[in-house]
Short mmCIF file of C-alpha atoms in Angstrom, two decimals:
data_model
loop_
_atom_site.label_atom_id
_atom_site.label_comp_id
_atom_site.label_asym_id
_atom_site.label_seq_id
_atom_site.Cartn_x
_atom_site.Cartn_y
_atom_site.Cartn_z
CA MET A 191 -28.97 -8.65 -1.66
CA ILE A 192 -26.94 -5.65 -0.78
CA LYS A 193 -27.15 -3.17 -3.71
CA HIS A 194 -24.77 -0.39 -2.55
CA LEU A 195 -21.42 -0.73 -0.95
CA ARG A 196 -19.21 2.06 0.23
CA LEU A 197 -15.57 0.79 0.89
CA LYS A 198 -12.21 2.55 1.90
CA ALA A 199 -9.16 1.28 0.59
CA TYR A 200 -6.31 2.11 2.66
CA GLY A 201 -2.55 2.70 1.45
CA LYS A 202 0.64 1.03 3.11
CA ILE A 203 4.08 1.87 3.85
CA ASN A 204 6.95 -0.29 4.39
CA LEU A 205 8.69 -0.05 7.65
CA GLY A 206 11.29 -2.57 6.34
CA LEU A 207 11.63 -4.19 3.04
CA ASP A 208 14.54 -6.64 2.36
CA VAL A 209 15.09 -8.90 -0.90
CA LEU A 210 16.65 -12.19 -0.34
CA ARG A 211 16.86 -13.53 -3.69
CA ARG A 212 15.46 -13.80 -7.12
CA ARG A 213 13.33 -16.97 -7.49
CA GLU A 214 13.41 -19.37 -10.67
CA ASP A 215 9.80 -18.16 -11.63
CA GLY A 216 10.88 -14.63 -11.89
CA TYR A 217 9.43 -13.48 -8.57
CA HIS A 218 11.66 -12.07 -5.66
CA GLU A 219 11.74 -13.54 -2.33
CA VAL A 220 11.19 -10.89 0.10
CA ARG A 221 10.91 -10.20 3.91
CA MET A 222 8.91 -6.94 4.74
CA ILE A 223 7.13 -5.31 7.51
CA MET A 224 3.98 -3.94 6.17
CA GLN A 225 1.86 -1.08 7.82
CA THR A 226 -1.37 0.39 7.03
CA VAL A 227 -1.67 4.19 7.17
CA GLY A 228 -4.80 6.57 7.08
CA ILE A 229 -4.72 7.64 3.50
CA PHE A 230 -7.41 5.93 1.52
CA ASP A 231 -9.22 5.53 -1.92
CA ARG A 232 -13.03 5.49 -1.78
CA ILE A 233 -14.97 2.95 -3.79
CA ASP A 234 -18.53 2.43 -4.29
CA LEU A 235 -19.93 -0.81 -5.39
CA ILE A 236 -23.29 -0.63 -7.01
CA TRP A 237 -25.41 -3.80 -7.95
CA LYS A 238 -26.81 -3.53 -11.60
CA GLU A 239 -29.45 -6.04 -13.13
CA ALA A 240 -27.73 -6.20 -16.55
CA PRO A 241 -24.63 -8.39 -16.54
CA GLY A 242 -20.93 -7.17 -16.86
CA ILE A 243 -18.64 -4.82 -14.81
CA GLN A 244 -18.40 -1.19 -15.46
CA VAL A 245 -15.37 0.81 -13.84
CA GLU A 246 -15.77 4.69 -13.18
CA THR A 247 -12.76 6.49 -11.94
CA ASN A 248 -12.02 10.20 -11.13
CA LEU A 249 -8.62 9.93 -13.07
CA TYR A 250 -8.66 10.08 -16.65
CA TYR A 251 -5.48 8.10 -17.14
CA LEU A 252 -6.39 5.02 -15.36
CA PRO A 253 -7.74 2.17 -17.21
CA THR A 254 -11.60 1.14 -16.82
CA ASN A 255 -11.32 -2.25 -18.34
CA GLU A 256 -9.55 -5.58 -17.35
CA ASN A 257 -6.38 -3.70 -16.98
CA ASN A 258 -7.55 -2.32 -13.80
CA LEU A 259 -6.98 -4.35 -10.86
CA VAL A 260 -10.63 -3.57 -9.50
CA TYR A 261 -11.86 -5.04 -12.74
CA LYS A 262 -9.69 -8.09 -12.20
CA ALA A 263 -10.79 -8.68 -8.39
CA ALA A 264 -14.61 -8.27 -9.38
CA LYS A 265 -14.15 -10.69 -12.34
CA LEU A 266 -12.22 -13.18 -10.50
CA LEU A 267 -15.05 -13.79 -7.99
CA MET A 268 -17.96 -13.42 -10.34
CA ASP A 269 -16.63 -15.93 -12.77
CA GLU A 270 -15.79 -18.46 -10.04
CA PHE A 271 -19.24 -18.26 -8.39
CA ARG A 272 -21.03 -17.69 -11.72
CA ILE A 273 -22.63 -14.42 -10.86
CA THR A 274 -24.88 -13.18 -13.69
CA ASP A 275 -25.89 -9.92 -12.16
CA GLY A 276 -23.54 -6.80 -13.05
CA VAL A 277 -21.72 -4.37 -10.89
CA THR A 278 -20.71 -0.78 -11.23
CA ILE A 279 -17.24 0.04 -9.46
CA ARG A 280 -16.79 3.87 -8.72
CA LEU A 281 -13.29 4.42 -7.79
CA ASN A 282 -12.11 7.55 -6.36
CA LYS A 283 -8.23 7.74 -6.00
CA PHE A 284 -6.40 9.62 -3.20
CA ILE A 285 -3.53 7.40 -2.70
CA PRO A 286 -0.64 8.44 -4.98
CA VAL A 287 -0.45 6.19 -8.06
CA ALA A 288 2.58 4.28 -8.94
CA ALA A 289 4.07 5.22 -5.52
CA GLY A 290 5.01 2.33 -3.56
CA MET A 291 1.96 2.45 -1.36
CA ALA A 292 -0.07 -0.45 -2.84
CA GLY A 293 -2.98 1.65 -4.11
CA GLY A 294 -4.12 -0.58 -6.85
CA SER A 295 -3.71 -3.61 -4.53
CA SER A 296 -5.64 -2.29 -1.85
CA ASP A 297 -8.46 -1.20 -4.26
CA ALA A 298 -8.51 -4.73 -5.46
CA ALA A 299 -8.53 -6.19 -1.98
CA ALA A 300 -11.45 -3.84 -1.16
CA VAL A 301 -13.35 -5.02 -4.27
CA LEU A 302 -12.77 -8.60 -3.02
CA PHE A 303 -14.23 -7.83 0.21
CA GLY A 304 -17.08 -5.94 -1.20
CA ILE A 305 -18.24 -8.66 -3.76
CA ASN A 306 -18.12 -11.30 -1.35
CA LYS A 307 -20.18 -9.33 1.03
CA MET A 308 -22.68 -7.89 -1.76
CA PHE A 309 -23.44 -11.27 -3.20
CA GLN A 310 -23.01 -13.18 0.04
CA LEU A 311 -20.62 -15.46 -1.18
CA GLY A 312 -19.46 -16.63 2.39
CA LEU A 313 -15.55 -16.54 1.81
CA THR A 314 -13.56 -15.86 4.72
CA ALA A 315 -10.63 -13.38 4.78
CA GLU A 316 -8.38 -16.17 4.66
CA GLN A 317 -10.14 -17.45 1.55
CA LEU A 318 -10.09 -14.01 -0.14
CA MET A 319 -6.24 -13.70 0.49
CA GLU A 320 -5.86 -16.79 -1.16
CA ARG A 321 -7.48 -15.49 -4.24
CA GLY A 322 -6.04 -12.33 -3.97
CA VAL A 323 -2.43 -13.45 -4.85
CA LYS A 324 -3.69 -14.40 -8.25
CA ILE A 325 -4.09 -10.51 -8.81
CA GLY A 326 -1.05 -9.31 -7.16
CA ALA A 327 1.72 -10.12 -4.42
CA ASP A 328 0.45 -7.16 -2.15
CA VAL A 329 -3.33 -8.12 -2.22
CA PRO A 330 -3.37 -10.56 0.51
CA TYR A 331 -1.60 -8.10 2.87
CA CYS A 332 -4.28 -5.47 1.82
CA VAL A 333 -7.35 -7.77 2.66
CA MET A 334 -5.53 -8.42 5.98
CA ARG A 335 -4.24 -4.72 6.71
CA GLY A 336 -2.73 -3.54 10.04
CA THR A 337 0.91 -4.52 10.96
CA ALA A 338 2.32 -7.53 9.59
CA LEU A 339 5.50 -9.36 8.50
CA SER A 340 5.31 -10.32 4.81
CA GLU A 341 7.40 -13.18 3.28
CA GLY A 342 7.46 -15.32 0.24
CA ILE A 343 6.61 -12.99 -2.71
CA GLY A 344 4.29 -11.36 -0.23
CA GLU A 345 1.62 -13.78 0.35
CA ILE A 346 2.99 -15.39 3.65
CA LEU A 347 1.74 -13.02 6.42
CA THR A 348 2.17 -13.04 10.09
CA ALA A 349 0.09 -10.38 11.93
CA LEU A 350 2.27 -8.29 14.47
CA PRO A 351 1.07 -6.09 17.30
CA PRO A 352 0.02 -2.63 16.14
CA VAL A 353 2.83 0.05 15.93
CA PRO A 354 2.64 2.70 18.76
CA GLN A 355 0.52 5.63 17.16
CA CYS A 356 2.45 8.80 15.81
CA GLN A 357 2.19 11.23 13.07
CA VAL A 358 3.40 9.98 9.55
CA LEU A 359 4.35 12.53 7.00
CA ILE A 360 4.15 11.30 3.18
CA ALA A 361 5.56 13.08 0.38
CA LYS A 362 5.56 11.90 -3.37
CA PRO A 363 7.80 13.62 -5.62
CA ALA A 364 6.68 14.58 -9.01
CA ILE A 365 7.95 11.30 -10.77
CA SER A 366 6.60 7.57 -11.19
CA VAL A 367 8.85 4.50 -10.51
CA SER A 368 8.47 1.27 -12.30
CA THR A 369 8.61 -1.49 -9.83
CA LYS A 370 9.87 -4.02 -12.55
CA PHE A 371 12.93 -1.65 -13.35
CA VAL A 372 13.69 -1.34 -9.47
CA TYR A 373 13.89 -5.31 -9.15
CA GLU A 374 15.30 -6.03 -12.48
CA HIS A 375 18.30 -3.55 -11.18
CA LEU A 376 18.42 -5.13 -7.99
CA HIS A 377 21.31 -7.56 -7.62
CA ALA A 378 20.66 -8.81 -4.16
CA ASN A 379 23.58 -11.24 -4.02
CA GLU A 380 25.80 -8.32 -4.71
CA LEU A 381 24.61 -6.00 -1.67
CA ARG A 382 26.96 -5.74 1.27
CA PRO A 383 25.24 -7.03 4.52
CA ASP A 384 25.06 -3.48 5.95
CA GLN A 385 22.73 -2.72 2.89
CA HIS A 386 19.96 -5.19 4.04
CA PRO A 387 17.55 -3.91 6.71
CA ASP A 388 17.32 -5.43 10.19
CA ILE A 389 13.88 -6.87 9.89
CA ASP A 390 14.14 -8.73 13.23
CA GLY A 391 15.19 -5.71 14.80
CA ILE A 392 11.97 -3.93 13.53
CA ILE A 393 10.13 -6.56 14.85
CA ASP A 394 11.57 -6.66 18.11
CA GLY A 395 10.83 -3.08 18.44
CA ILE A 396 7.13 -3.41 17.57
CA ARG A 397 6.90 -6.17 20.25
CA ARG A 398 8.61 -3.79 22.70
CA GLN A 399 6.29 -1.07 21.73
CA ASP A 400 9.37 1.10 21.19
CA LEU A 401 8.93 3.54 18.41
CA ARG A 402 12.48 4.95 18.43
CA GLN A 403 13.86 1.52 18.15
CA ILE A 404 11.52 0.90 15.19
CA SER A 405 12.48 4.13 13.52
CA ALA A 406 16.12 3.49 14.15
CA LYS A 407 15.89 0.13 12.41
CA LEU A 408 13.90 1.63 9.14
CA GLY A 409 15.45 0.22 6.03
CA ASN A 410 14.68 -0.66 2.30
CA VAL A 411 16.95 -2.50 0.34
CA LEU A 412 15.36 -0.95 -2.85
CA GLU A 413 16.51 2.42 -2.00
CA THR A 414 19.92 1.25 -3.42
CA VAL A 415 18.38 1.14 -7.07
CA THR A 416 15.86 3.84 -6.76
CA ILE A 417 17.71 6.81 -4.88
CA ARG A 418 20.70 6.16 -7.53
CA GLU A 419 18.07 6.89 -10.29
CA TYR A 420 16.13 9.57 -8.31
CA PRO A 421 18.29 11.63 -5.78
CA VAL A 422 15.20 13.78 -4.88
CA ILE A 423 14.20 10.75 -2.69
CA GLN A 424 17.18 11.29 -0.48
CA GLU A 425 16.75 14.99 -0.47
CA ILE A 426 13.00 14.57 1.01
CA LYS A 427 14.28 12.00 3.39
CA ASP A 428 17.07 14.57 4.52
CA ARG A 429 14.61 17.36 4.95
CA MET A 430 12.07 15.26 6.77
CA LEU A 431 14.81 14.54 9.40
CA GLU A 432 15.93 17.98 9.52
CA TYR A 433 12.29 18.93 10.33
CA GLY A 434 12.37 16.47 13.36
CA ALA A 435 11.44 13.05 12.10
CA ILE A 436 12.84 10.31 14.11
CA GLY A 437 13.04 8.22 11.13
CA SER A 438 12.38 8.46 7.35
CA LEU A 439 12.29 5.83 4.56
CA MET A 440 11.29 5.14 0.99
CA SER A 441 8.04 3.13 0.79
CA GLY A 442 8.15 0.04 -1.45
CA SER A 443 10.00 0.70 -4.81
CA GLY A 444 9.26 4.43 -4.28
CA PRO A 445 9.13 7.28 -4.94
CA THR A 446 7.06 8.09 -1.76
CA VAL A 447 8.97 8.81 1.24
CA PHE A 448 7.48 8.80 4.76
CA GLY A 449 8.54 10.15 8.14
CA ILE A 450 7.74 9.34 11.68
CA PHE A 451 7.14 12.10 14.15
CA THR A 452 6.52 11.80 17.73
CA SER A 453 5.69 15.56 18.18
CA PRO A 454 2.47 16.66 16.37
CA LYS A 455 3.78 20.22 16.25
CA ALA A 456 6.98 19.20 14.48
CA ALA A 457 4.99 16.97 12.30
CA GLN A 458 2.71 20.11 11.50
CA ASP A 459 5.60 22.35 10.60
CA ALA A 460 7.15 19.73 8.53
CA TYR A 461 3.87 19.49 6.60
CA GLU A 462 3.60 23.07 5.97
CA GLU A 463 7.39 23.20 4.75
CA MET A 464 6.86 20.23 2.54
CA ARG A 465 3.60 21.74 1.11
CA PHE A 466 4.10 25.38 0.89
CA GLY A 467 7.42 26.22 2.33
CA ASP A 468 11.11 25.86 1.14
CA ALA A 469 10.91 22.13 0.43
CA ALA A 470 7.51 22.44 -1.65
CA HIS A 471 9.57 22.04 -5.01
CA LEU A 472 10.51 18.39 -3.82
CA ALA A 473 7.11 16.88 -3.75
CA LYS A 474 4.00 17.06 -5.60
CA GLN A 475 1.65 15.30 -3.22
CA VAL A 476 2.10 15.83 0.86
CA TYR A 477 0.03 14.21 3.34
CA LEU A 478 -0.12 14.31 7.10
CA THR A 479 -1.64 11.00 8.61
CA ASN A 480 -0.85 8.28 10.98
CA PHE A 481 -0.97 4.64 11.26
CA TYR A 482 -4.31 2.88 10.91
CA ASN A 483 -4.97 -0.56 12.47
CA GLN A 484 -8.69 -0.71 12.50
CA LYS A 485 -10.39 -3.77 10.68
CA GLU A 486 -13.78 -2.31 9.91
CA GLN A 487 -13.84 -2.08 5.99
CA THR A 488 -17.45 -1.22 4.69
CA LYS A 489 -20.51 0.43 5.39
CA GLY A 490 -23.26 -1.09 3.59
CA VAL A 491 -26.47 0.54 2.24
CA GLN A 492 -29.48 -1.47 1.66
CA MET A 493 -31.25 0.08 -1.32
#
């Protein structure tokens, strides 16, 4: 029995995001390029003899009951395998919340991984991914991580070669965006062909290991809704390009924006400007990171 697990739940960005249609079940058919980045939440899973799931978090406004995805993830496996022991989940959030970076989904994926390991359930990554989609469309990818093509509602995943390493500047303005609102106001059948991103072009750039091709093809169809509602997103994109990014895009349904830099100095200077300089008023949270493609997810502590 592993009685304590420390996990890292990494955030993601979308190098490309296209919406093909709205399905009869209310979900949207998507085609996306997902990429893990080096910003992560910290999660501790602590076994307890008394039954039940206890969630603790560093953010007062996050739920600590069944409305939190980490609770749902633990309950899903513990119910299925009739685990009568309990677990405490300590969640320390660093990934921006409601920001288009799949922070909650990544937390849930890490807990699925951790519960599987703690109680020696023997599930493969593929089996965890199959269960993860019951919690959220991004959870299977967050189990998989790395660089991937995501299709269907997000559950059909194809691994891609790692994107060439570079500096990634991430900035979240002081707003939160409702994913439901964005999708409800997106009318995919009314968009011009040029408003849809070239997903195949991005994949080709990844296979060629051509970062400039990838950056030139960045595209997110949801920007047509979110930027109209929140022009600050376009302002951040423009600033990143002005500061030397070779490409900039909104991630997910927003409002987080990322910029790709090939020059460490330019990336650092841009970070300073976005964090403390003339552009500091545009973003509340700013991070300088890189792409993350390693697979190791936990370090177990026998207690």
